PDB file of C-alpha atoms and ligand atoms in Angstrom:
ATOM      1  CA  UNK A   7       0.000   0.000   0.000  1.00 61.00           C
ATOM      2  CA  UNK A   8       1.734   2.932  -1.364  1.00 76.00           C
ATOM      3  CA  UNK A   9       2.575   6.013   1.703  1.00 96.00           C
ATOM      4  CA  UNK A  10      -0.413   8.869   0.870  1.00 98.00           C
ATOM      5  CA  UNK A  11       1.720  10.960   2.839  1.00 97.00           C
ATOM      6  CA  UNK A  12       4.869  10.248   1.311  1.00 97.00           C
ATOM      7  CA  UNK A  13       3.041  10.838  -2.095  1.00 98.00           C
ATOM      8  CA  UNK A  14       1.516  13.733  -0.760  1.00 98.00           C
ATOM      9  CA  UNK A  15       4.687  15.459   0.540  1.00 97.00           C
ATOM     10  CA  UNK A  16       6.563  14.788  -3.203  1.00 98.00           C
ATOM     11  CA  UNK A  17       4.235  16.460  -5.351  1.00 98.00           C
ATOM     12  CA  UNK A  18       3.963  19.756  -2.538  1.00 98.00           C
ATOM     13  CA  UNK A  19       7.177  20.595  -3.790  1.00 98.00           C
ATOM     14  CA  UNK A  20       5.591  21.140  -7.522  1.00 98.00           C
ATOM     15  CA  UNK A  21       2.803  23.300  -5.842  1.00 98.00           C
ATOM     16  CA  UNK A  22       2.042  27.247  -7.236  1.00 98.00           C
ATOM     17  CA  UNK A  23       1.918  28.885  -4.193  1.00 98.00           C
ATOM     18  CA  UNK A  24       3.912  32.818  -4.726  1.00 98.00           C
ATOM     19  CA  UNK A  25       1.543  34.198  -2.426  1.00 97.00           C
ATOM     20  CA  UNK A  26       0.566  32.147   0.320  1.00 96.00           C
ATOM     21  CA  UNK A  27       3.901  30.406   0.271  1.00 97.00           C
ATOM     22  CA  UNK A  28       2.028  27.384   1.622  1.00 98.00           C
ATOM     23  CA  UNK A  29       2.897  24.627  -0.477  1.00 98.00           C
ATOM     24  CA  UNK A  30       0.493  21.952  -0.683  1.00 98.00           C
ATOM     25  CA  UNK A  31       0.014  18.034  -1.774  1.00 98.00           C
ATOM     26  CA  UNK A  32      -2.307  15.699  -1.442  1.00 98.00           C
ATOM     27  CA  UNK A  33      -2.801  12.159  -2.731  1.00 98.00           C
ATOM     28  CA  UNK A  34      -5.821   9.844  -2.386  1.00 98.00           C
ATOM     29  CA  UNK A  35      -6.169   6.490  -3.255  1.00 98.00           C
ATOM     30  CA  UNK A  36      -9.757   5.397  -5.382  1.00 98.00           C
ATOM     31  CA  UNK A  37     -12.537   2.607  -4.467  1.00 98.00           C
ATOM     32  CA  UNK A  38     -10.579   1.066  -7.423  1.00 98.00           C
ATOM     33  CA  UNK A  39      -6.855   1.075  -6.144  1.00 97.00           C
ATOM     34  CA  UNK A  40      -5.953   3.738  -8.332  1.00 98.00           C
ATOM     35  CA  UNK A  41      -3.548   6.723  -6.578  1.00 98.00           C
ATOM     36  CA  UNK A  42      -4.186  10.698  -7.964  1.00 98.00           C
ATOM     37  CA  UNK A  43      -2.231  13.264  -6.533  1.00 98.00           C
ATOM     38  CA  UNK A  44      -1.982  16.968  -7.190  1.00 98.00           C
ATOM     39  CA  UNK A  45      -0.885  20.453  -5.354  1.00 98.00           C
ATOM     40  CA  UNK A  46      -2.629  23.714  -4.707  1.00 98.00           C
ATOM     41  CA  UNK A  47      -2.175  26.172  -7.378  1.00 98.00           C
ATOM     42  CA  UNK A  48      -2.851  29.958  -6.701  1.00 98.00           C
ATOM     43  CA  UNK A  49      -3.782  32.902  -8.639  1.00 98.00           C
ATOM     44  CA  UNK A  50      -3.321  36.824  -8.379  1.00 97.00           C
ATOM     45  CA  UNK A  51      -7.104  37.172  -8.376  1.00 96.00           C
ATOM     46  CA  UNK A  52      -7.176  35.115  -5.086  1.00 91.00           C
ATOM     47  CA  UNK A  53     -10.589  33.632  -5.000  1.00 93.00           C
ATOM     48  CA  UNK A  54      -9.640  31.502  -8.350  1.00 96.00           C
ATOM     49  CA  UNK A  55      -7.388  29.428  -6.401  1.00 97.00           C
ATOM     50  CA  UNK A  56      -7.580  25.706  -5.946  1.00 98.00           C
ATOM     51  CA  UNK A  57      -6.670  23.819  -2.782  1.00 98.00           C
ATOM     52  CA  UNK A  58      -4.857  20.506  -3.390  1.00 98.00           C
ATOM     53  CA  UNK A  59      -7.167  18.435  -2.174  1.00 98.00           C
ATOM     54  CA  UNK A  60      -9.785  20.014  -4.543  1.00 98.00           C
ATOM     55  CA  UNK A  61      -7.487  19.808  -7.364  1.00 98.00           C
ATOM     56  CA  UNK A  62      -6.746  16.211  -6.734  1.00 98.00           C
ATOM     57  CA  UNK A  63     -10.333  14.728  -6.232  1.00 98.00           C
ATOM     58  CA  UNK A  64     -11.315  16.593  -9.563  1.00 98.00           C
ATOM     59  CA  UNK A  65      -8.518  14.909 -11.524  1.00 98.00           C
ATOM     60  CA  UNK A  66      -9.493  11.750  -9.759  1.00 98.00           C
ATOM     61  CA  UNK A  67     -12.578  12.409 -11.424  1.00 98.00           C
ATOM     62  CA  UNK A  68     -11.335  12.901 -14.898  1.00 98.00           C
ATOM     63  CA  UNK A  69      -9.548   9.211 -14.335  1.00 98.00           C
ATOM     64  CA  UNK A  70     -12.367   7.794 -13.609  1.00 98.00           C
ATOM     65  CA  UNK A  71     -15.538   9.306 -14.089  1.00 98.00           C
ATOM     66  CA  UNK A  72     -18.588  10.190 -11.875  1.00 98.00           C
ATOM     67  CA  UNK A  73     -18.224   7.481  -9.795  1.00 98.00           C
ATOM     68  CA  UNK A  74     -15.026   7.942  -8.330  1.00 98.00           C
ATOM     69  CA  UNK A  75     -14.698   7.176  -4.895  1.00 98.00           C
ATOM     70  CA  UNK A  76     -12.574   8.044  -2.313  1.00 98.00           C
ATOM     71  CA  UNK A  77     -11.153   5.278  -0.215  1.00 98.00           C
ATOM     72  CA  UNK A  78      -8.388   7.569   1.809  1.00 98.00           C
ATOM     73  CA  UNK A  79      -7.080  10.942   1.394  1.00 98.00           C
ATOM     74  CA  UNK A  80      -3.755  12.513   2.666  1.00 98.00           C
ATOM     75  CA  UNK A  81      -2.828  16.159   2.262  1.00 98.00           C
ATOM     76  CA  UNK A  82       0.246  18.032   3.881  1.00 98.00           C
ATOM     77  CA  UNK A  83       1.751  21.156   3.989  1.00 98.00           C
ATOM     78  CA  UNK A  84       5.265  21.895   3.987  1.00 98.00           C
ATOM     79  CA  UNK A  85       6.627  23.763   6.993  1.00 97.00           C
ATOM     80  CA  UNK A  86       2.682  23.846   8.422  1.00 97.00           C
ATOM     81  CA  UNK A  87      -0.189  21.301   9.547  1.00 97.00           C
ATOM     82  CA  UNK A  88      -3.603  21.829   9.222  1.00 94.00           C
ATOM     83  CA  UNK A  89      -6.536  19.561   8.039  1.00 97.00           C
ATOM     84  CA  UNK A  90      -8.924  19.965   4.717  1.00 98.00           C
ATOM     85  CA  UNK A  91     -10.275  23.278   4.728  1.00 97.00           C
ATOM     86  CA  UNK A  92     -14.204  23.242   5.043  1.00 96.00           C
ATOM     87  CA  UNK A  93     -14.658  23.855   1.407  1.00 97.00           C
ATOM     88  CA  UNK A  94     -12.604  20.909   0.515  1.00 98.00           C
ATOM     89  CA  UNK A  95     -13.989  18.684   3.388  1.00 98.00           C
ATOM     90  CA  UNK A  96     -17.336  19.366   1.550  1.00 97.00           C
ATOM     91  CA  UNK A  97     -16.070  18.176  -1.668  1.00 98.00           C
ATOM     92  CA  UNK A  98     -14.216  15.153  -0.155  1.00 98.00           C
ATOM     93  CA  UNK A  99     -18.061  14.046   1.671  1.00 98.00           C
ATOM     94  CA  UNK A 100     -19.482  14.393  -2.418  1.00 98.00           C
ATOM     95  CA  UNK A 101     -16.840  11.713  -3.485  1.00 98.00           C
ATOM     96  CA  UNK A 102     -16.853   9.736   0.217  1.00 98.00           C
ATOM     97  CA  UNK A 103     -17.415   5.999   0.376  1.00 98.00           C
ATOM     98  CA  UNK A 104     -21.361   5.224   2.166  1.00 97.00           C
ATOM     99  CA  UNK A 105     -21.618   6.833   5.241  1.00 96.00           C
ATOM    100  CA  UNK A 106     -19.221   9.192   5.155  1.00 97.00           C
ATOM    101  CA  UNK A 107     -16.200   6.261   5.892  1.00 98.00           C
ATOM    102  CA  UNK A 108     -13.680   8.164   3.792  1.00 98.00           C
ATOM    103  CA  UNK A 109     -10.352   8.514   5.582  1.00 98.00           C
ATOM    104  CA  UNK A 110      -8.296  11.710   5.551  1.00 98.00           C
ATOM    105  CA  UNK A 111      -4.865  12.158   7.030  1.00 98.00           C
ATOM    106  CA  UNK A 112      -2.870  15.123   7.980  1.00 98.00           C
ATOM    107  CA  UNK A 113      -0.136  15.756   9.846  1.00 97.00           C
ATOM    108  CA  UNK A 114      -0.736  17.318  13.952  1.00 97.00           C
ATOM    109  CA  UNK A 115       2.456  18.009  16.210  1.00 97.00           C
ATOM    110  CA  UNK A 116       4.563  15.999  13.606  1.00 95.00           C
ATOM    111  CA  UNK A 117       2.459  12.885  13.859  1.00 96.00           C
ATOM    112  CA  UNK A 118      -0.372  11.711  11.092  1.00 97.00           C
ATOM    113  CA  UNK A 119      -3.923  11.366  12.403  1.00 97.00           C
ATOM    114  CA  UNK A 120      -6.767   9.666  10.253  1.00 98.00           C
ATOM    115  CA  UNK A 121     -10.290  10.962  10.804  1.00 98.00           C
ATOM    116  CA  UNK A 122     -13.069   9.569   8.622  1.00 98.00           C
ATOM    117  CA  UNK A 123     -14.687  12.678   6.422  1.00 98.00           C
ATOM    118  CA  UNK A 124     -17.767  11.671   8.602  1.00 98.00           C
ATOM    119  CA  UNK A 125     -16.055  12.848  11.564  1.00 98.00           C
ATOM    120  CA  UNK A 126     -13.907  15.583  10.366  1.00 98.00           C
ATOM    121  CA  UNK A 127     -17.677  17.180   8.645  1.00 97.00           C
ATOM    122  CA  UNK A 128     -20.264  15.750  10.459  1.00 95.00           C
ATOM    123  CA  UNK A 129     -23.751  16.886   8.914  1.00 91.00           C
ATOM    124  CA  UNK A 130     -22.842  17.536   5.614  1.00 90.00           C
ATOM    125  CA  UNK A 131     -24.634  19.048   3.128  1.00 90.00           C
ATOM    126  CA  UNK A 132     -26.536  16.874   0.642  1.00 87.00           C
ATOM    127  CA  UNK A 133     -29.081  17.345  -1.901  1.00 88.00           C
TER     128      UNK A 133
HETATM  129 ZN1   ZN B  24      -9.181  23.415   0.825  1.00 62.19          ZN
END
């Protein structure tokens, strides 16, 4: 089983971050085994940014469709730790196995903790 965080921690390094300076990765593994990663990439007119884990779970669904599926998520930050932001942790609950049994790792106090996206946005908005 291939090291989310690991994965996660590579592809920060790529991230577009001039103004924040917070470079982020992510990487998720699929229902289906597959592994997506991607970094947050900014823009001068802020609100047109894209978190990682936003930009990740929409390329996951280019792989695979409308379907896709998160099994487990892991973003980090390099040089910070924080969790999903909320709009991200609302996108992550759209693509969530049933039940909201999705995990999500980040990093607190140097250490990785796993939260399901059940726990981590408990109830979420749904149509
Ligand atoms: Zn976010």
């Amino acid at each position: 089983m291939p090291d989310l965080l690991t994965l996660a921690q590579g592809v920060a390094e790529r991230a577009y971050a001039p103004y924040s300076k917070y470079q982020v990765g992510c990487a998720l593994e699929t229902s289906s085994g597959k592994i997506i990663t991607g970094c947050n990439v900014e823009n001068a007119s802020y609100g047109l940014t894209i978190c990682a884990e936003r930009n990740t779970i929409f390329h996951a669904v280019a792989e695979e469709g409308p379907g896709m599926k998160i099994a487990r998520l892991s973003v980090i930050c390099l040089g910070h730790e924080f969790p999903p932001c909320g709009a991200c942790r609302q996108v992550i609950a759209e693509f969530s196995l049933p039940g909201g049994a999705s995990e999500v790792t980040f990093l607190r106090d140097g250490k990785p903790v796993t939260m399901t996206i059940a726990q981590l946005l408990p109830e979420t908005f749904a149509l």
